[in-house]
Coordinates of C-alpha atoms in Angstrom, one line a residue:
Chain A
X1 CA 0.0 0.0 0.0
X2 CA 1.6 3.5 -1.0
X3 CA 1.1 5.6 1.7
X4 CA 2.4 9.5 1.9
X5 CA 2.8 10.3 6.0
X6 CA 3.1 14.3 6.5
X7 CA 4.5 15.5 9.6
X8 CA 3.8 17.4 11.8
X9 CA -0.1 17.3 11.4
X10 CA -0.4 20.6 13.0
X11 CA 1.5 23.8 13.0
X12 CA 0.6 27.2 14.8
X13 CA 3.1 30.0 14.4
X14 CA 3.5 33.7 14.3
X15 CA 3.9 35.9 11.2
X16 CA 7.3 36.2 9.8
X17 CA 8.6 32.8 11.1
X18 CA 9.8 30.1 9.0
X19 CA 8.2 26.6 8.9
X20 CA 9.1 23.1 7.0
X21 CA 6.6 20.6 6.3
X22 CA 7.4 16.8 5.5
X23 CA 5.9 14.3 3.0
X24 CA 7.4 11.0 3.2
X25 CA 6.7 7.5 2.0
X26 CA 8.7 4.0 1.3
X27 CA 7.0 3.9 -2.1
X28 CA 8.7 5.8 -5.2
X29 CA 6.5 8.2 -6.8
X30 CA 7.1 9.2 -10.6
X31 CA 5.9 12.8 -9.7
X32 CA 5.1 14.3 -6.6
X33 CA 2.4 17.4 -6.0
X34 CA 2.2 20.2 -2.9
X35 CA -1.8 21.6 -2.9
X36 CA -3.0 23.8 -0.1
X37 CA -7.0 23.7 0.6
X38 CA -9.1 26.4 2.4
X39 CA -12.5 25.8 4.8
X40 CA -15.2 25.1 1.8
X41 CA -12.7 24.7 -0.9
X42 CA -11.3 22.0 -3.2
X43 CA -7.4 22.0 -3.0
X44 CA -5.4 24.3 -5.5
X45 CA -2.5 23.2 -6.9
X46 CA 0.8 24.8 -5.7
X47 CA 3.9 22.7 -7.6
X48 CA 4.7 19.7 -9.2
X49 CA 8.3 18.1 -9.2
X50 CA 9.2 15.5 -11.4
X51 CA 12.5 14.8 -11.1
X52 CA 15.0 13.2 -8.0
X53 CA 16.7 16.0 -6.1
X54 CA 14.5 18.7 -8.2
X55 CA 14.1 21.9 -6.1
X56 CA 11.4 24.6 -7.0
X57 CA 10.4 28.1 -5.6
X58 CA 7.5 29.8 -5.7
X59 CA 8.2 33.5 -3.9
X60 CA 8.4 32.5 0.1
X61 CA 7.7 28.7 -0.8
X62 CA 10.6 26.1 -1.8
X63 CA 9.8 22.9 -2.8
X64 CA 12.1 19.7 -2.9
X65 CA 11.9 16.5 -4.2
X66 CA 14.1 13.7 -2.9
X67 CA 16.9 12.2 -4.6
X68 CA 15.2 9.0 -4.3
X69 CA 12.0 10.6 -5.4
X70 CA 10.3 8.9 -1.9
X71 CA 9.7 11.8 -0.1
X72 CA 9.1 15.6 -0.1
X73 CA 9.4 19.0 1.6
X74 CA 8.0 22.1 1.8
X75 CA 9.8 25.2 3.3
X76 CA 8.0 29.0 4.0
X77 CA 10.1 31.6 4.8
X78 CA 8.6 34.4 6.4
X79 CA 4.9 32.4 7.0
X80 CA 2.0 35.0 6.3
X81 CA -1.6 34.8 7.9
X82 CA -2.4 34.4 4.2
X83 CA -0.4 30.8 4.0
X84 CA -3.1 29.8 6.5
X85 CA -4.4 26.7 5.2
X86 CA -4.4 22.7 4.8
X87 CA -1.2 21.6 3.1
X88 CA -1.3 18.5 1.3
X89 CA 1.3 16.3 -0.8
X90 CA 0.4 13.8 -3.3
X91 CA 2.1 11.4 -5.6
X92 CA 1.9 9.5 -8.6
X93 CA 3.5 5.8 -7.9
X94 CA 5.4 4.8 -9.9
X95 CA 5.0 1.5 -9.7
X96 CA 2.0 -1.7 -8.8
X97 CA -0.7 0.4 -9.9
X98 CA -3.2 2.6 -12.6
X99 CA -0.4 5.6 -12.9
X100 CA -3.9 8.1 -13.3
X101 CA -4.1 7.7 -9.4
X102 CA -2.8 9.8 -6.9
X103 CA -2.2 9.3 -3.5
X104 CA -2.6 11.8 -1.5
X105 CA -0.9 12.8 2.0
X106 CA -2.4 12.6 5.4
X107 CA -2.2 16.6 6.1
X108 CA -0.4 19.4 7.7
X109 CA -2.9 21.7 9.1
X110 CA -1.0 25.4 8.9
X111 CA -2.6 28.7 11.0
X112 CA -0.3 31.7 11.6
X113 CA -1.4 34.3 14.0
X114 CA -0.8 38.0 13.2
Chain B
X1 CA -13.3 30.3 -18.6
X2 CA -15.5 28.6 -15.8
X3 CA -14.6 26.2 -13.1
X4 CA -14.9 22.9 -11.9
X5 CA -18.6 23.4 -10.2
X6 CA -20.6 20.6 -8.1
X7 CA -23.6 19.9 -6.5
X8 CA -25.4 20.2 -4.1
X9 CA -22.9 22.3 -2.3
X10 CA -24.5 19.7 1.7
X11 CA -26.5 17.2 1.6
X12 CA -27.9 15.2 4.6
X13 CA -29.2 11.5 4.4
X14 CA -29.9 8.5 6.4
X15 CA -28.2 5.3 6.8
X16 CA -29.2 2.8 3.7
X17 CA -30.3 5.6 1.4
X18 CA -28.7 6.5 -2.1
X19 CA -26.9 9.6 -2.9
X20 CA -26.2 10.9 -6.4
X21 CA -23.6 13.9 -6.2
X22 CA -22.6 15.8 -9.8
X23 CA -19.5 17.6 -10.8
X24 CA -19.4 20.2 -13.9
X25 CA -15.8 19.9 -15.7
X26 CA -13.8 22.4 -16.7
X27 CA -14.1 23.7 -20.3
X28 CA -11.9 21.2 -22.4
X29 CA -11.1 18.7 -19.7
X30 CA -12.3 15.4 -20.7
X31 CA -11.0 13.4 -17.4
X32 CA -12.8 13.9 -13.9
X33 CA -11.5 11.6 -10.7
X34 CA -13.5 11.4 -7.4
X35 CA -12.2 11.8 -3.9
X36 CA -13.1 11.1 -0.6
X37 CA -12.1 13.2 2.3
X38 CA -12.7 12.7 5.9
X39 CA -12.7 15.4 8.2
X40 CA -8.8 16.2 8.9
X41 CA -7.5 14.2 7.1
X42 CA -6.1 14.1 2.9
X43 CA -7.9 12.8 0.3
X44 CA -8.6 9.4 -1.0
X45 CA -9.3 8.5 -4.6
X46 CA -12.3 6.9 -5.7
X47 CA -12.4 6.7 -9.1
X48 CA -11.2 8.4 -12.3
X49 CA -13.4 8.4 -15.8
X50 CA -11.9 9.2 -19.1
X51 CA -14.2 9.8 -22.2
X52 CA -17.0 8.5 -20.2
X53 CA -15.3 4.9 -19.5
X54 CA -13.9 4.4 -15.6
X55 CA -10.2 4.8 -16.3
X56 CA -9.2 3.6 -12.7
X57 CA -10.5 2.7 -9.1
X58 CA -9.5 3.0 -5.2
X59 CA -10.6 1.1 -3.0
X60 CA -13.5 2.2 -2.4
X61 CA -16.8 -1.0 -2.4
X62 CA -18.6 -1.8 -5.5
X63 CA -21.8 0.5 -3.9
X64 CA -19.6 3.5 -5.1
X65 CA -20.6 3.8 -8.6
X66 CA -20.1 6.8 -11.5
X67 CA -20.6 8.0 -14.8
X68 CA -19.1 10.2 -17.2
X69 CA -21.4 12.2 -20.1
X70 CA -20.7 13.1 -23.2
X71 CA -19.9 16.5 -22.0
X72 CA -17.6 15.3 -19.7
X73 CA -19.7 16.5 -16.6
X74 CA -19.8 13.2 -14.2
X75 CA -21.6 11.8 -11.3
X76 CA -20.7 9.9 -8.4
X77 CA -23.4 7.7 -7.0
X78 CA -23.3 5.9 -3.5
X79 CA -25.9 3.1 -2.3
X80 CA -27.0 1.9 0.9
X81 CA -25.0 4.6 3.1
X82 CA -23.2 3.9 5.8
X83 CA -22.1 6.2 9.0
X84 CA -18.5 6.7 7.5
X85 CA -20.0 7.4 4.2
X86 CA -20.2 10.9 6.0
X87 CA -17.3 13.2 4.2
X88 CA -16.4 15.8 1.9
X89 CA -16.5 14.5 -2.2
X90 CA -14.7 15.6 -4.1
X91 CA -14.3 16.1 -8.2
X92 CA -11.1 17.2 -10.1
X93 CA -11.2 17.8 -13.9
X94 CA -7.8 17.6 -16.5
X95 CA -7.3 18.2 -19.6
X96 CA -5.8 13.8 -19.5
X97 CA -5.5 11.1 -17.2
X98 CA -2.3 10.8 -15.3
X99 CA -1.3 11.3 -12.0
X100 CA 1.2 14.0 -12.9
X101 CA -1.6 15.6 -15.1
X102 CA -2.9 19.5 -13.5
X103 CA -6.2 18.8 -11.7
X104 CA -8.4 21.1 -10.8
X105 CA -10.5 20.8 -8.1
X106 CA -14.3 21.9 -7.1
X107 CA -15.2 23.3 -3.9
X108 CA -16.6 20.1 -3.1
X109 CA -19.9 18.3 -1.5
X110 CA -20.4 17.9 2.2
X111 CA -22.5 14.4 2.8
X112 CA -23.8 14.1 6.0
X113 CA -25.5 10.5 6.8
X114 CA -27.2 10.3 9.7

């Protein structure tokens, strides 16, 4: 079973401090995905990364892919109240399975106070 | 361009009733996947129709059932409803199937089954 374990499940933290969330798995993934979801939404996509040791930035957000392409980070610099949300990983596997289905991760559950 | 829309927006049932839910694409996507997602928690994938044939399955029980029109607009059907039926659904449109492939997701349907 391909499972994508995020840690930590919660976060609460003050504006301007800087927070890393964690997607791992012992499954490879041929892609990897970081979505963050509001109250009443559907989650929006952030990033994708494809490749083994692939890092991307988005402003205040960098995004890494592990060299084994089994796990996954996500670092904010400078959090916001706006990052509030639910921050979620999930991955294509790339192997034992329809590739059209992606797993996602169990959660990270952001809120930064003002 | 308009978004991926669904309805009803809540919905309340009992246990052992039916449930049909129904997700509008997204102009030019022909693919649409279900979700499930339990309070706190990420999403879990249902099931995933291409050009109105199911292109892909969780594992989710045979009483979870869909169907993709020729407009690409899809519904997700669920008999005899349980207690832990009780979730958000969601539906994600792409332009293909894939895991890797952009999906864009609806605000979602909150089922409540009492």
């Amino acid at each position: 079973t391909q499972l994508l374990e995020q840690s930590p499940q919660f976060l609460s933290i003050q504006e301007g401090e800087n927070l890393t969330v964690y997607c791992n798995s012992s499954s490879v993934f041929s892609s990897l995905q970081w979505y963050r979801q509001e109250p009443g939404e559907g989650p929006v996509l952030l990033v994708t990364v494809v490749t083994g040791g692939e890092v991307k930035k988005l402003k205040r957000l960098t995004f890494q892919f592990g060299d084994a392409r089994k796990d996954s980070s996500l670092h904010i610099t400078a959090a916001q109240p706006g990052d509030t949300g639910l921050y979620l990983c999930a991955g294509e596997p790339a192997y034992g399975g329809a590739t059209n289905k992606l797993i996602f991760g169990t959660g990270t559950l952001l809120a930064v106070q003002p | 361009e308009t978004g991926v829309t669904q309805s009803p927006t809540h919905l309340i049932k009992t246990r052992g009733q039916q449930v049909t839910l129904r997700c509008s694409s997204q102009s030019g996507h022909n693919t649409v996947s279900w979700y499930q997602q339990a309070l706190g928690q990420g999403p879990q994938f249902i099931f995933q129709y291409y050009r109105e044939e199911e292109n892909g399955r969780g594992n989710f029980p045979p009483r979870f059932s869909g169907l993709q029109f020729p407009n690409y607009s899809s519904e997700l059907n669920v008999n005899a409803l349980e207690l832990d039926d009780s979730a958000l659904y969601l539906c994600a449109s792409s332009l293909s199937p894939g895991g890797s492939e952009t999906q864009y997701f609806g605000p979602g349907t909150r089922l409540l089954v009492l």
